[in-house]
CSV table of C-alpha atoms in Angstrom, one decimal:
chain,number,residue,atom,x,y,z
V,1,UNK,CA,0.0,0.0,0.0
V,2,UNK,CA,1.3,3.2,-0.8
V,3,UNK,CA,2.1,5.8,1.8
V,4,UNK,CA,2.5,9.8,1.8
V,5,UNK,CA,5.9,10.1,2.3
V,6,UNK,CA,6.8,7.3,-0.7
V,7,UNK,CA,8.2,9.2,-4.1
V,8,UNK,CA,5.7,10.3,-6.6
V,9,UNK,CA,7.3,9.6,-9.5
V,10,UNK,CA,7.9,5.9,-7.8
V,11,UNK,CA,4.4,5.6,-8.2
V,12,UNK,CA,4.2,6.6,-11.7
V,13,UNK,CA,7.3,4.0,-12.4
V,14,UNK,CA,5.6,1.1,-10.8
V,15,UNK,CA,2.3,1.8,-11.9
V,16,UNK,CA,2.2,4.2,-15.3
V,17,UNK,CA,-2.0,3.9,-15.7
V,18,UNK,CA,-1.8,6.2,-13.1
V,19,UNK,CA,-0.5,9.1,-15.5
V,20,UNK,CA,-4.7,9.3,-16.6
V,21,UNK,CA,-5.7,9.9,-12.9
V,22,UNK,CA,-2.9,12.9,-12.6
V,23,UNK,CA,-5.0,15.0,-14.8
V,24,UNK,CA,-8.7,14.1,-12.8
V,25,UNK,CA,-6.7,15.5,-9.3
V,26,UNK,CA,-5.3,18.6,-11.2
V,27,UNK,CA,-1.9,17.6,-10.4
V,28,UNK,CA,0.9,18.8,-12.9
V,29,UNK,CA,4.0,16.9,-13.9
V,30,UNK,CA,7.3,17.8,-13.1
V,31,UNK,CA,7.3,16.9,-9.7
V,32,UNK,CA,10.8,15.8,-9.2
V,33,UNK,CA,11.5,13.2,-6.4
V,34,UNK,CA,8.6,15.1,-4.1
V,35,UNK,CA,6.7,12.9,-1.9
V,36,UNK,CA,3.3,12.5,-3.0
V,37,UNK,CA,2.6,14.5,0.4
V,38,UNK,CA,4.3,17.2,-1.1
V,39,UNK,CA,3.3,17.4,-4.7
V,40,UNK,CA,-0.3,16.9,-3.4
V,41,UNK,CA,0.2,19.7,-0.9
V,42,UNK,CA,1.7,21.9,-3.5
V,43,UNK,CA,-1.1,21.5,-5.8
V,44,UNK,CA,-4.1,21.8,-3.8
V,45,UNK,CA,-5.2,18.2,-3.6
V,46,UNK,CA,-5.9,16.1,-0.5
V,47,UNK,CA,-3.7,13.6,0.1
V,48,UNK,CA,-5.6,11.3,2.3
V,49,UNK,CA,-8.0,11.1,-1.0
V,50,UNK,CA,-5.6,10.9,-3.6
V,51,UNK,CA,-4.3,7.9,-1.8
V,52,UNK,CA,-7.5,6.4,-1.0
V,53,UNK,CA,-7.9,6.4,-4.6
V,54,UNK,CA,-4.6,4.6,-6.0
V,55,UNK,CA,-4.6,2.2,-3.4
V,56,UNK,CA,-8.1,0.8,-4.5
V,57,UNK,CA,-7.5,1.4,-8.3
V,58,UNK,CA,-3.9,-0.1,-7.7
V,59,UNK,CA,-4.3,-2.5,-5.2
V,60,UNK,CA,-7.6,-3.1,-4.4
V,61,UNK,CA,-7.5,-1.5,-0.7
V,62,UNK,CA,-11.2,-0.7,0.3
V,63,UNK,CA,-10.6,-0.4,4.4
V,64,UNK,CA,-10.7,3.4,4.9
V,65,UNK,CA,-9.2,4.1,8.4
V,66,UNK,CA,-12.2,7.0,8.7
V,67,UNK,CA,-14.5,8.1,6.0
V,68,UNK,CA,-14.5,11.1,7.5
V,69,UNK,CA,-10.9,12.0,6.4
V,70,UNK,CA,-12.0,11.9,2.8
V,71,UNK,CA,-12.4,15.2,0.6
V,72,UNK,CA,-15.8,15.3,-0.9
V,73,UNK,CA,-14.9,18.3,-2.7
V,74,UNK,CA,-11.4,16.7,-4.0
V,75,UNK,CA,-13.5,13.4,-5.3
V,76,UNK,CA,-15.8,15.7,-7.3
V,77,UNK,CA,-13.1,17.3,-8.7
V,78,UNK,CA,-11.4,14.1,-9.3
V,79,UNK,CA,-14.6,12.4,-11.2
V,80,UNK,CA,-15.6,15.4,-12.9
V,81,UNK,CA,-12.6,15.6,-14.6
V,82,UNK,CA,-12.4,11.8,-15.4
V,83,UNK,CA,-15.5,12.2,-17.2
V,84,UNK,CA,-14.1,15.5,-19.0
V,85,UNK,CA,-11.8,13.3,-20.4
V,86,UNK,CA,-13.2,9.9,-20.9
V,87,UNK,CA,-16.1,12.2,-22.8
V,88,UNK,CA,-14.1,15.0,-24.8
V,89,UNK,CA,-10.9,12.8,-25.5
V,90,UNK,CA,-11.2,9.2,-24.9
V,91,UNK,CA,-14.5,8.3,-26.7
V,92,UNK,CA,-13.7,10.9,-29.8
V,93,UNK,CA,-10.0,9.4,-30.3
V,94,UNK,CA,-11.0,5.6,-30.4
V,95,UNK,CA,-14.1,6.5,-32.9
V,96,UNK,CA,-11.6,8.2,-35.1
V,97,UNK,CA,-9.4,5.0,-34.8
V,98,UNK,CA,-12.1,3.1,-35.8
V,99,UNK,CA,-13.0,5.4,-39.1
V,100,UNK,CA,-9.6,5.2,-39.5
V,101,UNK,CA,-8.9,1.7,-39.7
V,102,UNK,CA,-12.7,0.9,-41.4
V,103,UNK,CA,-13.7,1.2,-45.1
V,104,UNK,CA,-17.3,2.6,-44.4
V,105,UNK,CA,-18.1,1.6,-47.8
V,106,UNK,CA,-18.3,-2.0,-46.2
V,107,UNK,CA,-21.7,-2.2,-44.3
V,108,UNK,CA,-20.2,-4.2,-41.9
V,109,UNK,CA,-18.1,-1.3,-41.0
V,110,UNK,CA,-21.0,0.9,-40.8
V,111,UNK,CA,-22.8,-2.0,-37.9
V,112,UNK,CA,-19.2,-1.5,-36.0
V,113,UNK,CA,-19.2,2.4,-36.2
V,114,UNK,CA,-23.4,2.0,-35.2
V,115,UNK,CA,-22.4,-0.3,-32.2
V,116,UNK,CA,-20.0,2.0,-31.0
V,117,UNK,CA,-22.2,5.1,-31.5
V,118,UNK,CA,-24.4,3.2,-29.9
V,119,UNK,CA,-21.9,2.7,-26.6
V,120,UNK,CA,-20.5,5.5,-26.3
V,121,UNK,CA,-24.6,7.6,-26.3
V,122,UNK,CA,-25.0,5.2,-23.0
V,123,UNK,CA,-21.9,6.4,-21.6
V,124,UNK,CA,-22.2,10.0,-22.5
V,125,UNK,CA,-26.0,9.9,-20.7
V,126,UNK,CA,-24.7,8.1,-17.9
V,127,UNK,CA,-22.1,10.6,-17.0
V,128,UNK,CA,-24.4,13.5,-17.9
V,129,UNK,CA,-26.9,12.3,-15.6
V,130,UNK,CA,-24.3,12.4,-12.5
V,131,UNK,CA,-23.2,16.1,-13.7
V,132,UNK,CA,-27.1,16.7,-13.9
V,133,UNK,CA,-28.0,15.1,-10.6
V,134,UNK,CA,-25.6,13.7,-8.2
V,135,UNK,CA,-22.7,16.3,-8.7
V,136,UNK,CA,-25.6,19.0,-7.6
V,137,UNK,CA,-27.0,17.1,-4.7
V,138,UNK,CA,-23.6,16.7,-3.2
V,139,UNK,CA,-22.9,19.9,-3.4
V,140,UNK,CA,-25.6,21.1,-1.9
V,141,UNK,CA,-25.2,18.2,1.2
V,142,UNK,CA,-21.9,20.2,1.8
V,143,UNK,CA,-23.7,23.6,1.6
V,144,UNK,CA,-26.5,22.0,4.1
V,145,UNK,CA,-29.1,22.7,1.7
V,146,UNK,CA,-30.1,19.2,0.4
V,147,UNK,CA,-33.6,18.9,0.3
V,148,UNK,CA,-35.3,15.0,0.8
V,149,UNK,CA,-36.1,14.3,-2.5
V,150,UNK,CA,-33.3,12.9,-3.4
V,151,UNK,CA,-30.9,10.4,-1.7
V,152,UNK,CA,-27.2,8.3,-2.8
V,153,UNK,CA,-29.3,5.2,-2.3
V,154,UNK,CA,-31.5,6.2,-5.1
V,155,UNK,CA,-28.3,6.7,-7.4
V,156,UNK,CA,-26.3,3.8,-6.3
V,157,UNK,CA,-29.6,1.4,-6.7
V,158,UNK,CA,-29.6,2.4,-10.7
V,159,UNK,CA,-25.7,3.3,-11.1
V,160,UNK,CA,-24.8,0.2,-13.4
V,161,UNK,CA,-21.9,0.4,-16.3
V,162,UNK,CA,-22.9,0.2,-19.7
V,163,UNK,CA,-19.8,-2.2,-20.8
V,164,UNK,CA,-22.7,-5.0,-22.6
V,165,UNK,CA,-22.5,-3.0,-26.1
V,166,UNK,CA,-18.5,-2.8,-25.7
V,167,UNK,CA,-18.2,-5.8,-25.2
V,168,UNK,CA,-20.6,-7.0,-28.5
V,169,UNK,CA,-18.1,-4.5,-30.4
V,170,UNK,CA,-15.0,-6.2,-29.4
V,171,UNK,CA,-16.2,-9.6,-30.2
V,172,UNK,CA,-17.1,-8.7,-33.6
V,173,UNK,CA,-14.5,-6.7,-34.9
V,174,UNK,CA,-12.1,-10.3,-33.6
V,175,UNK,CA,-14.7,-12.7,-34.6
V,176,UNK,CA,-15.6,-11.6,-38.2
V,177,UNK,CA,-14.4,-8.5,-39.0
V,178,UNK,CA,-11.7,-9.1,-42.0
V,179,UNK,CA,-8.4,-7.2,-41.8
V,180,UNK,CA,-5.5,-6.9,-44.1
V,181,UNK,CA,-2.2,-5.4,-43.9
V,182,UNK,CA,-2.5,-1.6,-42.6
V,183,UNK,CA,-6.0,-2.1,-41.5
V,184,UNK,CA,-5.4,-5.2,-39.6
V,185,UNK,CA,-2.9,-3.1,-37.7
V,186,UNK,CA,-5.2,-0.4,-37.0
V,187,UNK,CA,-7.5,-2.4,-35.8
V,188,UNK,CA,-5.3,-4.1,-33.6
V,189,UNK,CA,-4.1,-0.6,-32.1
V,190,UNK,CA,-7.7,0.7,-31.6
V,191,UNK,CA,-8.3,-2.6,-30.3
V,192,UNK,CA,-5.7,-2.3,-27.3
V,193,UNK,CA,-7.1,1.3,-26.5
V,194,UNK,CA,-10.5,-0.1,-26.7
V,195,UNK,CA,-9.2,-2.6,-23.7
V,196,UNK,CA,-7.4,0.1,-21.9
V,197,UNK,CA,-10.3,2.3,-21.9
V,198,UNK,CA,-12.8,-0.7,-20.7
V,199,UNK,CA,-10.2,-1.2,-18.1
V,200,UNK,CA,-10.2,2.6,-17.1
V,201,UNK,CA,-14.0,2.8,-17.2
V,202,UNK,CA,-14.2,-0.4,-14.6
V,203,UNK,CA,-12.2,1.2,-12.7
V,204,UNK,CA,-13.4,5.0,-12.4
V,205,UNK,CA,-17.4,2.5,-11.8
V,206,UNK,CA,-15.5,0.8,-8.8
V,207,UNK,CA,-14.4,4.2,-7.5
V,208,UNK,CA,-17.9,6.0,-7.4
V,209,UNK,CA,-19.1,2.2,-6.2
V,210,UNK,CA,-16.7,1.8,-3.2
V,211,UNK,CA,-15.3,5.3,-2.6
V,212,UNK,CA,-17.6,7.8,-3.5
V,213,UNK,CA,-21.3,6.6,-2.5
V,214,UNK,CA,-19.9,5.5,0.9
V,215,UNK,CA,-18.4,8.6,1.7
V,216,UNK,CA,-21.9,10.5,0.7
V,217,UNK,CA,-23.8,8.4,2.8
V,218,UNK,CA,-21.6,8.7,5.4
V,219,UNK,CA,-22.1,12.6,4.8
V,220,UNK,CA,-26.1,11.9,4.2
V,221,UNK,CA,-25.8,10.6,7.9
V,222,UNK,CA,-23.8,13.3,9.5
V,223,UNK,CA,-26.0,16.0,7.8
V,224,UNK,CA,-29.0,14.2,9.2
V,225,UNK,CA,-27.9,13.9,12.5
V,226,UNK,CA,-27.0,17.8,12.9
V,227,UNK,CA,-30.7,18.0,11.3
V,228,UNK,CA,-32.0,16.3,14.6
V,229,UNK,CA,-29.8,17.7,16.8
V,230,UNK,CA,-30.5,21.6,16.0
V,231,UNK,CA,-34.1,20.3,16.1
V,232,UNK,CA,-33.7,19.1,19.8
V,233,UNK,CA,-31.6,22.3,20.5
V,234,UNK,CA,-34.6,24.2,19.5
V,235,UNK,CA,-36.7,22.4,21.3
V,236,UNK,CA,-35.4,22.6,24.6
V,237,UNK,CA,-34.6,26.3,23.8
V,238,UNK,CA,-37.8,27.0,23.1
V,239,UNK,CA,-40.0,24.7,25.4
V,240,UNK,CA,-39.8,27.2,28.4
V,241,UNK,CA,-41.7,29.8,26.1
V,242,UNK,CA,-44.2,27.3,24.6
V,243,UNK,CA,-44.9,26.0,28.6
V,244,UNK,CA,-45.3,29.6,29.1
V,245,UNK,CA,-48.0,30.7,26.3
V,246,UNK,CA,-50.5,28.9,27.7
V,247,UNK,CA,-52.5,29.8,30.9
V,248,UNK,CA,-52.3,27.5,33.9
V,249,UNK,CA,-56.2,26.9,33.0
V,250,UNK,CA,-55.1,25.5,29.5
V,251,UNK,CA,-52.4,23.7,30.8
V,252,UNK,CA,-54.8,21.9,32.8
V,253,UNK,CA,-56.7,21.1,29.7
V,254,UNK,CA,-53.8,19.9,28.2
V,255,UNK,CA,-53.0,17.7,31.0
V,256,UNK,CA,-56.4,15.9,31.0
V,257,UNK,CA,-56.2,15.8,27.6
V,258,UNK,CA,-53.3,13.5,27.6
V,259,UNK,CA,-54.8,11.5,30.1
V,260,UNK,CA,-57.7,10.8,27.7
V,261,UNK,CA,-60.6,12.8,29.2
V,262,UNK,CA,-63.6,13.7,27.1
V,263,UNK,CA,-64.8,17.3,26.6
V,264,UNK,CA,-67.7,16.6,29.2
V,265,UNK,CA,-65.4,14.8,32.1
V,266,UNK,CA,-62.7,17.5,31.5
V,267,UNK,CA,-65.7,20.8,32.2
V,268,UNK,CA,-66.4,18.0,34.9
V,269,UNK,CA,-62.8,17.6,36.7
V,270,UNK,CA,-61.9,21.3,36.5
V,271,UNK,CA,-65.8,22.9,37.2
V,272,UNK,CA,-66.1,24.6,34.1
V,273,UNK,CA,-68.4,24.5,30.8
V,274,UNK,CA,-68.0,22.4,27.8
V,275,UNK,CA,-67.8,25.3,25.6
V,276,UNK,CA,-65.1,26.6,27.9
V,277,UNK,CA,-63.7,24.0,27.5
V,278,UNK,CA,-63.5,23.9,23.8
V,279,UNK,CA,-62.8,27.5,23.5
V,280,UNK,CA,-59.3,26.2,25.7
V,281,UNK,CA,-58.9,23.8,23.0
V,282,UNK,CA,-59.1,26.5,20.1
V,283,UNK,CA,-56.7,28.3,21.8
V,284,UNK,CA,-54.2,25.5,22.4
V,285,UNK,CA,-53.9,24.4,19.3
V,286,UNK,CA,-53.8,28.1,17.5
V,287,UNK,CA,-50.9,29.0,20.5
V,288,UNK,CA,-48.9,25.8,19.7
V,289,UNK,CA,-49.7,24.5,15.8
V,290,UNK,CA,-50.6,21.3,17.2
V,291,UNK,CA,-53.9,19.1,16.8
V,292,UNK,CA,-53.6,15.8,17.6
V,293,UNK,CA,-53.5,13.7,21.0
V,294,UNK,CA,-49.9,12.4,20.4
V,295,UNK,CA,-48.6,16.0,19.4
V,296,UNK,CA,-49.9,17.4,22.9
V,297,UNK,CA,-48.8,14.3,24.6
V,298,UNK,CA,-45.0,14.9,23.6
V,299,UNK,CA,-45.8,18.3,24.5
V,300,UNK,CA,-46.7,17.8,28.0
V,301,UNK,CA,-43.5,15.2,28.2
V,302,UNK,CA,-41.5,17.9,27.1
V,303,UNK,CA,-42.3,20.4,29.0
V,304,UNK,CA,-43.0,18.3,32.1
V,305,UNK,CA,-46.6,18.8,32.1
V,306,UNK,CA,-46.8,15.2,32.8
V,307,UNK,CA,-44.2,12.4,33.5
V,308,UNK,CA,-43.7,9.9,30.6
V,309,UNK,CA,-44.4,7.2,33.3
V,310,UNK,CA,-47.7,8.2,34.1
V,311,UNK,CA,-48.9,8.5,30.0
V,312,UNK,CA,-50.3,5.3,27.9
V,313,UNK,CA,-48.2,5.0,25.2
């Protein structure tokens, strides 16, 4: 596993599919013998990430010390440049291999340019989706403006690569395709980039899979949790005021309420009418914005009205 303080360009040397993932961090060549510490320091990338990332894409390392430690923000950079160049380089430059090594007058040709058309539509609305929707979402988790109509689970339940149709190409163009001299070698090159990119696009699935998703729900979680918390803060702030709206006379309402008088046996227990009653009621619910019997229970609870003990729940 590789560490902070081990040699950038060691990394590079032992592993040189690593140069495409440079260019998703934003980090620059010509970084010497720096550690990868320091060139990540130096370039504005977290390192933590970064080496979360070529340890699983490398080695297959999945056990995150803390999830907490990763940059959100770094991993949208990182994946929003991978598809910058899997969808403005990548899928051009093999197509272009293709037409190049292809006599389109053949109409067999034409099926092999369709079926990679084909592919490389499902990968350009795949990616587009995750610009359109998941990219946003997390960003606004971070900005603690996420709304609940949208969740990671949702994503990750549909987030499936599209690698069926590659797959069909490569068969044919090895199975039946004929090639002669010049041709045969072009298709053999495009061929090899084909495999490198189905390699790359595995890999940059396996990321968002195992890297990505968990660290959003781990940030869905956290967000959530500071949700409740503020909402219990608030509470308690505020439960001294709310006791303190109401008359004792309506408190006493409230009380037999929750203890599941009637209208009649409450007029009854405290000597008054059962209009008076009901008038208490109107104003109860207009003072507090609450209507039903187990919103004014956890209202008594809360502001010691009543002791949980004593209430049927």
């Amino acid at each position: 596993m590789y560490e902070a303080d081990d040699r950038m360009i060691s990394l590079i040397r032992d592993n040189y599919n690593l140069l495409q993932s440079l260019g998703g961090f934003g980090i620059n060549l010509g970084f010497g013998n720096k550690t990868v510490r320091e060139v990540c320091e130096e370039q504005g990338v977290d390192t933590y990430t970064y080496l979360a990332v070529v340890n699983f894409t490398i080695n297959g390392y999945r056990d995150l010390d803390d999830k907490s430690k990763l940059s959100i923000p770094t991993l949208l950079q990182y994946l929003r440049a991978s598809h910058e160049y899997f969808l403005g380089f990548q899928l051009p430059f093999i197509r272009k291999e293709l037409v190049e090594a292809l006599d389109e007058s053949n109409s067999l040709a034409r099926l092999i340019l369709k079926l990679y058309d084909d592919y490389a539509r499902a990968v350009r609305s795949h990616m587009k989706y995750e610009e359109k929707m998941v990219f946003p979402y997390v960003e606004a988790l971070l900005r603690n403006e996420a709304t609940g109509a949208y969740d990671i689970e949702t994503y990750s339940k549909h987030h499936n690569q599209t690698d069926g149709l590659l797959r069909e190409l490569k068969s044919i163009i090895i199975k039946y395709f004929p090639g002669d001299g010049l041709r045969n070698n072009q298709l053999s090159a495009c061929l090899y980039d084909i495999y490198n990119n189905e390699e790359w696009l595995s890999q940059h699935a396996e990321v968002e899979d195992h890297i990505f998703i968990p660290a959003i729900k781990w940030l869905e979680a956290k967000t959530k949790q500071k949700d409740v918390s503020a909402k219990i803060s608030s509470m308690i702030n505020q439960k001294q005021d709310n006791a303190d709206s109401l008359s004792d006379r309506e408190k006493d309402v409230v009380v037999s309420l929750v203890q599941g008088m009637s209208n009649k046996e409450i007029a009854d227990h405290l000597c008054i009418s059962i209009n008076t009653v009901i008038t208490h009621r109107r104003n109860i619910a207009r003072k507090l914005q609450i209507h039903s019997p187990a919103g004014l229970t956890i209202y008594a609870i809360v502001n010691q009205l009543v002791d949980i003990s004593s209430v049927k729940l």
